CSV table of C-alpha atoms in Angstrom, one decimal:
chain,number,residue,atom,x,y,z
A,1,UNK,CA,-245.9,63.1,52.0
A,2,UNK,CA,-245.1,60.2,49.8
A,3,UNK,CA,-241.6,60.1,51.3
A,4,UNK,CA,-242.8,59.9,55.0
A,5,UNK,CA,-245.1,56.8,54.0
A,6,UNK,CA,-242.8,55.6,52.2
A,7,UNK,CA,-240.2,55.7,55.3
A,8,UNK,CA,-243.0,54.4,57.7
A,9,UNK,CA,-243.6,51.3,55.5
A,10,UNK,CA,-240.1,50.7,55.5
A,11,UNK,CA,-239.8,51.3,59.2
A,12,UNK,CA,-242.5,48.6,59.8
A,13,UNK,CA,-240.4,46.4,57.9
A,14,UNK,CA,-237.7,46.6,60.4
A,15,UNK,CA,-239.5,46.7,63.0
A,16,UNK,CA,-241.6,43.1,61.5
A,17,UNK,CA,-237.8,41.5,60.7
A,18,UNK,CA,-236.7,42.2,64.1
A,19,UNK,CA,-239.9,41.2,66.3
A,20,UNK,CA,-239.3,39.9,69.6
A,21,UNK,CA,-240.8,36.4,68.5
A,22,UNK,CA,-238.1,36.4,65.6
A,23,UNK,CA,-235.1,37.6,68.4
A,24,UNK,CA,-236.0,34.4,70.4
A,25,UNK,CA,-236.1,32.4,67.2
A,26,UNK,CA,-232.6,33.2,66.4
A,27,UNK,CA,-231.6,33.0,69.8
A,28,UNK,CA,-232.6,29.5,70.3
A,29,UNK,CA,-231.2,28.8,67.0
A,30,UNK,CA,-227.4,29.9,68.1
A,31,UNK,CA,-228.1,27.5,71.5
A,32,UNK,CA,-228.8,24.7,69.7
A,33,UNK,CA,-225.5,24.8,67.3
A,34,UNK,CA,-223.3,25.9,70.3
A,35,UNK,CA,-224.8,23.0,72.3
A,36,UNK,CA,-224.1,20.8,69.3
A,37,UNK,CA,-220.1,21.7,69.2
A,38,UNK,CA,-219.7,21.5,72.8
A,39,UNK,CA,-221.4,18.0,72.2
A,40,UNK,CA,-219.0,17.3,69.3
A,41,UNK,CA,-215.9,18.6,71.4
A,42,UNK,CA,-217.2,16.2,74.1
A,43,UNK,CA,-217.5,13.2,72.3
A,44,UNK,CA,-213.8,13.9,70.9
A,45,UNK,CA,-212.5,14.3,73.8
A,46,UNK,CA,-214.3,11.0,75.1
A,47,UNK,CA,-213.3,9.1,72.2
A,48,UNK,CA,-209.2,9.8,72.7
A,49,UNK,CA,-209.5,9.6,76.7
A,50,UNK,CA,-206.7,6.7,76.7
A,51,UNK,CA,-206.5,7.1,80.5
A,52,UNK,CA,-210.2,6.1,81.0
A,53,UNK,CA,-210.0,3.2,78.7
A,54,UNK,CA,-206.6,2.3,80.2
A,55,UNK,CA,-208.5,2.5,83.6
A,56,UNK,CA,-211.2,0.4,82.0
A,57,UNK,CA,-209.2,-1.7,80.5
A,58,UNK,CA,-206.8,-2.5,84.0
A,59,UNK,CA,-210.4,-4.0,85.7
A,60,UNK,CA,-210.3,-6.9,83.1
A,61,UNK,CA,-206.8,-8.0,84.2
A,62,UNK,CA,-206.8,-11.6,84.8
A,63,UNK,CA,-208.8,-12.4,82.1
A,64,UNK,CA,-208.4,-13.2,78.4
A,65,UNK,CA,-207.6,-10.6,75.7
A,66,UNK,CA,-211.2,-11.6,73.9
A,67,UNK,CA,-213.0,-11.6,77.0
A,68,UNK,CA,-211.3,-7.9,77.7
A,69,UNK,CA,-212.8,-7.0,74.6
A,70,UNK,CA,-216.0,-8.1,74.8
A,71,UNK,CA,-216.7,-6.1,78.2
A,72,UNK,CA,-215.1,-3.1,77.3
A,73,UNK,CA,-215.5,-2.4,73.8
A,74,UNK,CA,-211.6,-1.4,73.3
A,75,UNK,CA,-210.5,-3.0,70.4
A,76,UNK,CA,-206.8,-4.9,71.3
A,77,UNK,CA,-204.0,-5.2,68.4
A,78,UNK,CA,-201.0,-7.1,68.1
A,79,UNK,CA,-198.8,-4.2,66.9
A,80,UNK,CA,-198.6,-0.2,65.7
A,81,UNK,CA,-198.3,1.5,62.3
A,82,UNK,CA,-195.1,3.2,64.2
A,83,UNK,CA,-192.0,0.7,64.6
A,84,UNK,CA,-190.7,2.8,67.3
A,85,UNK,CA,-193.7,1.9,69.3
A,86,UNK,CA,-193.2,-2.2,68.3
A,87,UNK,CA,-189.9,-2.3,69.3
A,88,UNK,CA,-191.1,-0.7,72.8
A,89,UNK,CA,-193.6,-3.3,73.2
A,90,UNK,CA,-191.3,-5.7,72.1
A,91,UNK,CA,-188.9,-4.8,74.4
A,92,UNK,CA,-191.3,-4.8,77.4
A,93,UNK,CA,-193.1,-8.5,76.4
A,94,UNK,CA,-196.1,-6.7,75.8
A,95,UNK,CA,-198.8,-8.8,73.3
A,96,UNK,CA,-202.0,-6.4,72.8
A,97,UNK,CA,-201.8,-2.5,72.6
A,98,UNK,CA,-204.6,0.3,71.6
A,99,UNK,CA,-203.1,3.8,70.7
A,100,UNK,CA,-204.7,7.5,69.7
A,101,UNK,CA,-205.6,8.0,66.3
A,102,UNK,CA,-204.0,11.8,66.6
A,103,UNK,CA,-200.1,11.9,66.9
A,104,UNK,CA,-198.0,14.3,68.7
A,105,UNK,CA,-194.1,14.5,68.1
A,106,UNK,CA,-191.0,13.7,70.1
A,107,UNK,CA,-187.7,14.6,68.8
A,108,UNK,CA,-188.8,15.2,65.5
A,109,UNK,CA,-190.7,11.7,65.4
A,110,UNK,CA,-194.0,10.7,65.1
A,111,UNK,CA,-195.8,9.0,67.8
A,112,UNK,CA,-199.5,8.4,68.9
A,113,UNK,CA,-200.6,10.8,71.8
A,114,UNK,CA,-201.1,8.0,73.8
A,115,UNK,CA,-200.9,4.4,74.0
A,116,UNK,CA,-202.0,1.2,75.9
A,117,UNK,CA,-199.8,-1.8,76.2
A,118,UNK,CA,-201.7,-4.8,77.6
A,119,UNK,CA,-199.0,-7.8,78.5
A,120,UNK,CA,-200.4,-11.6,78.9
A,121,UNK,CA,-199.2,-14.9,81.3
A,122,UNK,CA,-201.0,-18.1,80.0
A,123,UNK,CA,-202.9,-16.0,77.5
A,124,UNK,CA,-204.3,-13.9,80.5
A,125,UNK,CA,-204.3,-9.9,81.1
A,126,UNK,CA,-201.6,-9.5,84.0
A,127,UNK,CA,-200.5,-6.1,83.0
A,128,UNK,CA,-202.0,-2.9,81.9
A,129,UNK,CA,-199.2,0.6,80.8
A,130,UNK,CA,-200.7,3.6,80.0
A,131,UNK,CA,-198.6,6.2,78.4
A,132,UNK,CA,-199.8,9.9,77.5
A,133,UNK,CA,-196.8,11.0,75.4
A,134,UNK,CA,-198.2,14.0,75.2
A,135,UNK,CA,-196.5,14.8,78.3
A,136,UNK,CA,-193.0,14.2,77.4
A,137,UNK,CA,-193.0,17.3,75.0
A,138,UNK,CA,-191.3,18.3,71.9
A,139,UNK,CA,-188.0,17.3,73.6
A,140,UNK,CA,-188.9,14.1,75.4
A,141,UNK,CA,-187.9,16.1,78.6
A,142,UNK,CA,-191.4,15.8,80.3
A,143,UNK,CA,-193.0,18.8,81.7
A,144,UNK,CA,-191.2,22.7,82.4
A,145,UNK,CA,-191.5,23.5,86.1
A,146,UNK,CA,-189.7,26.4,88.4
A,147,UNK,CA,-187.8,23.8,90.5
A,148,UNK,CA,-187.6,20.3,92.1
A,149,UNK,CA,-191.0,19.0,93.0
A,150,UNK,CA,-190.4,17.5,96.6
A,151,UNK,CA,-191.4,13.6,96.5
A,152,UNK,CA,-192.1,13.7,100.3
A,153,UNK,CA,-195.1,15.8,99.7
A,154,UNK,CA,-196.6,13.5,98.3
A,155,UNK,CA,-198.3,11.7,102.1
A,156,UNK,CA,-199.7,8.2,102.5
A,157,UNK,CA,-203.1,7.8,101.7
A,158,UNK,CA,-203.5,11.1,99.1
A,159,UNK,CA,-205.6,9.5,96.1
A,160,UNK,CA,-204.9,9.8,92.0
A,161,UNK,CA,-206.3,13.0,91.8
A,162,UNK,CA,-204.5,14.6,95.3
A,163,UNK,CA,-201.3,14.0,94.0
A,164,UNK,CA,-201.5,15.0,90.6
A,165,UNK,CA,-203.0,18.5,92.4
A,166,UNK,CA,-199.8,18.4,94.1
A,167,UNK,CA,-197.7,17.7,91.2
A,168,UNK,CA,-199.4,20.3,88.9
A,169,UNK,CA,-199.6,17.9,85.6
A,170,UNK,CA,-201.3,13.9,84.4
A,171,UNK,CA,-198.5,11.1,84.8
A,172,UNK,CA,-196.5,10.1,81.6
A,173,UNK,CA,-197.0,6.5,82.3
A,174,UNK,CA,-200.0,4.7,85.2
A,175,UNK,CA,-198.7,1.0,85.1
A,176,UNK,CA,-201.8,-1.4,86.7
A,177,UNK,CA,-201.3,-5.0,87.8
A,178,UNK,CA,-203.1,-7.0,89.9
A,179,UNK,CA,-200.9,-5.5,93.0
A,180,UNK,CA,-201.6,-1.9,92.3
A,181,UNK,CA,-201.1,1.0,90.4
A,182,UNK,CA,-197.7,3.0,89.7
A,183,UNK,CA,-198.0,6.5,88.2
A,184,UNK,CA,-194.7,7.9,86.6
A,185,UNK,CA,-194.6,11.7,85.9
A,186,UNK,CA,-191.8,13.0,83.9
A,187,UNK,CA,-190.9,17.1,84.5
A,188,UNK,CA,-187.4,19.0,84.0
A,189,UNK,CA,-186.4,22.5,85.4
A,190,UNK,CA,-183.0,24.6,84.9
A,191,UNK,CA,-180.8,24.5,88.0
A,192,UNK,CA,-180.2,27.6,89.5
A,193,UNK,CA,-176.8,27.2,90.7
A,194,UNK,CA,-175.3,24.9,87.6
A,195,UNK,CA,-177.8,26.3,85.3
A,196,UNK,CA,-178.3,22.6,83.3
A,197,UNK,CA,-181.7,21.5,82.7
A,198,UNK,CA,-182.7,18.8,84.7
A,199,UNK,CA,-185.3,15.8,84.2
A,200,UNK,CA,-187.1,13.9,86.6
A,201,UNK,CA,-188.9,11.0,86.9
A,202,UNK,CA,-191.3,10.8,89.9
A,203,UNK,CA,-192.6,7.2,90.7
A,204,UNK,CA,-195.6,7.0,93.1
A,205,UNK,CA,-197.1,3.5,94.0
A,206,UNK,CA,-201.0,2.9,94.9
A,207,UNK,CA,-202.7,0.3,97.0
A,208,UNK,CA,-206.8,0.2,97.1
A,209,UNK,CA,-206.4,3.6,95.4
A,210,UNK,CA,-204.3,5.2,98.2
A,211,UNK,CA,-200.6,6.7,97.5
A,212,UNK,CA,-198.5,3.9,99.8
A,213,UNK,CA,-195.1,5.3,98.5
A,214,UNK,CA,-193.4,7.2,96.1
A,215,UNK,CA,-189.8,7.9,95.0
A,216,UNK,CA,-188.0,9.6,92.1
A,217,UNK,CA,-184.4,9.6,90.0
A,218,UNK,CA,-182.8,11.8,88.0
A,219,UNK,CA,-183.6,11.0,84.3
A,220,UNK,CA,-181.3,11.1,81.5
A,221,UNK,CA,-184.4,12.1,79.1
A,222,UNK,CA,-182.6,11.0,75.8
A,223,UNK,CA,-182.7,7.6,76.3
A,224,UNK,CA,-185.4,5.5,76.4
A,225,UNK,CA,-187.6,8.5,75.7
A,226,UNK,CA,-191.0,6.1,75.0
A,227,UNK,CA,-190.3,3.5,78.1
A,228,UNK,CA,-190.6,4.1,81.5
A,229,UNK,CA,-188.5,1.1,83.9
């Protein structure tokens, strides 16, 4: 007999720890820390989304650096911790740039994941480069697909996100000036009949948000690898 109440007493333990009030306890405890890392995963993401401040960045052209600053809260330097990256900028007459905290690698070499290049006229914004280097890959050879991706698919009028639908993959490089917006997506493939891999670059031009052209060439992916012409 002492056993048994001895078990029951023990049983009523169990039952006490596990109580339906204690369940939902724990529950809403394990929703509250998984809504607090998708938060923290969200605000990460946010805070290296260099196409939105790119984007944000482009609606200040025509204005001063400082002024660019002010209403958009992206901070502009005159030059990267990475001298490949200066002697691109240099190169292209850029002034102001903003780049990714976290790196990615391209041949071996260390760049920022991505990286905004803001050029000036008369101390005035007049052109905004995005480039998501992430994109070019380990090789610099842009994106693996099955085979040529057919530039006239691409139909007057399609917006941003139609054609990068179309194309499968974000542009390497989105160039704004006050005339538009060109997108450049870099991809590669192995020919079936020569059986070389093959890089592309895939140019598409936008007016008032709306594809008005695009054309591509045949890239030779080892030069130039953090520029697009």
């Amino acid at each position: 007999m002492p056993q048994t109440t001895h078990e029951s007493h023990h049983q009523r333990k169990v039952k006490l720890r596990f109580s339906p009030r204690a369940a939902a306890i724990l529950f809403a405890v394990i929703v509250v820390i998984a809504i607090i890392v998708l938060i923290s995963l969200k605000v990460s993401s946010w805070k290296n989304d260099g196409a939105r401040y790119a984007q944000t960045l482009s609606e200040q052209i025509g204005v001063s650096p400082e002024t660019a600053e002010k209403y958009t809260r992206v901070k502009l330097t005159n030059g990267s911790d990475y001298a490949c990256i200066n002697a691109a900028a240099f190169s292209g007459n850029y002034t102001h740039l903003v780049e990714s905290k976290k790196t990615t690698e391209v041949y071996g070499v260390t760049v920022p994941q991505w990286l905004i290049y803001a050029q000036t006229t008369n101390n005035l914004i007049s052109e905004v480069a995005f480039y998501d280097y992430t994109q070019l890959n380990a090789y610099g050879t842009g994106n693996k697909v099955k085979e040529h991706i057919d530039a006239t698919g691409i139909n007057t009028g399609m917006d941003s996100a139609a054609v990068q639908k179309f194309v499968g993959f974000p542009p390497l490089h989105v160039k704004y000036t006050s005339e538009g917006v060109v997108e450049t997506y870099k991809y590669h493939y192995q020919d079936a009949e020569s059986g070389n891999l093959v890089a592309y670059l895939l140019h598409v031009s936008y007016k008032d948000g709306k594809a008005s052209a695009a054309a591509e060439q045949e890239d030779q992916f080892m030069v130039e690898l953090l520029t697009v012409k």
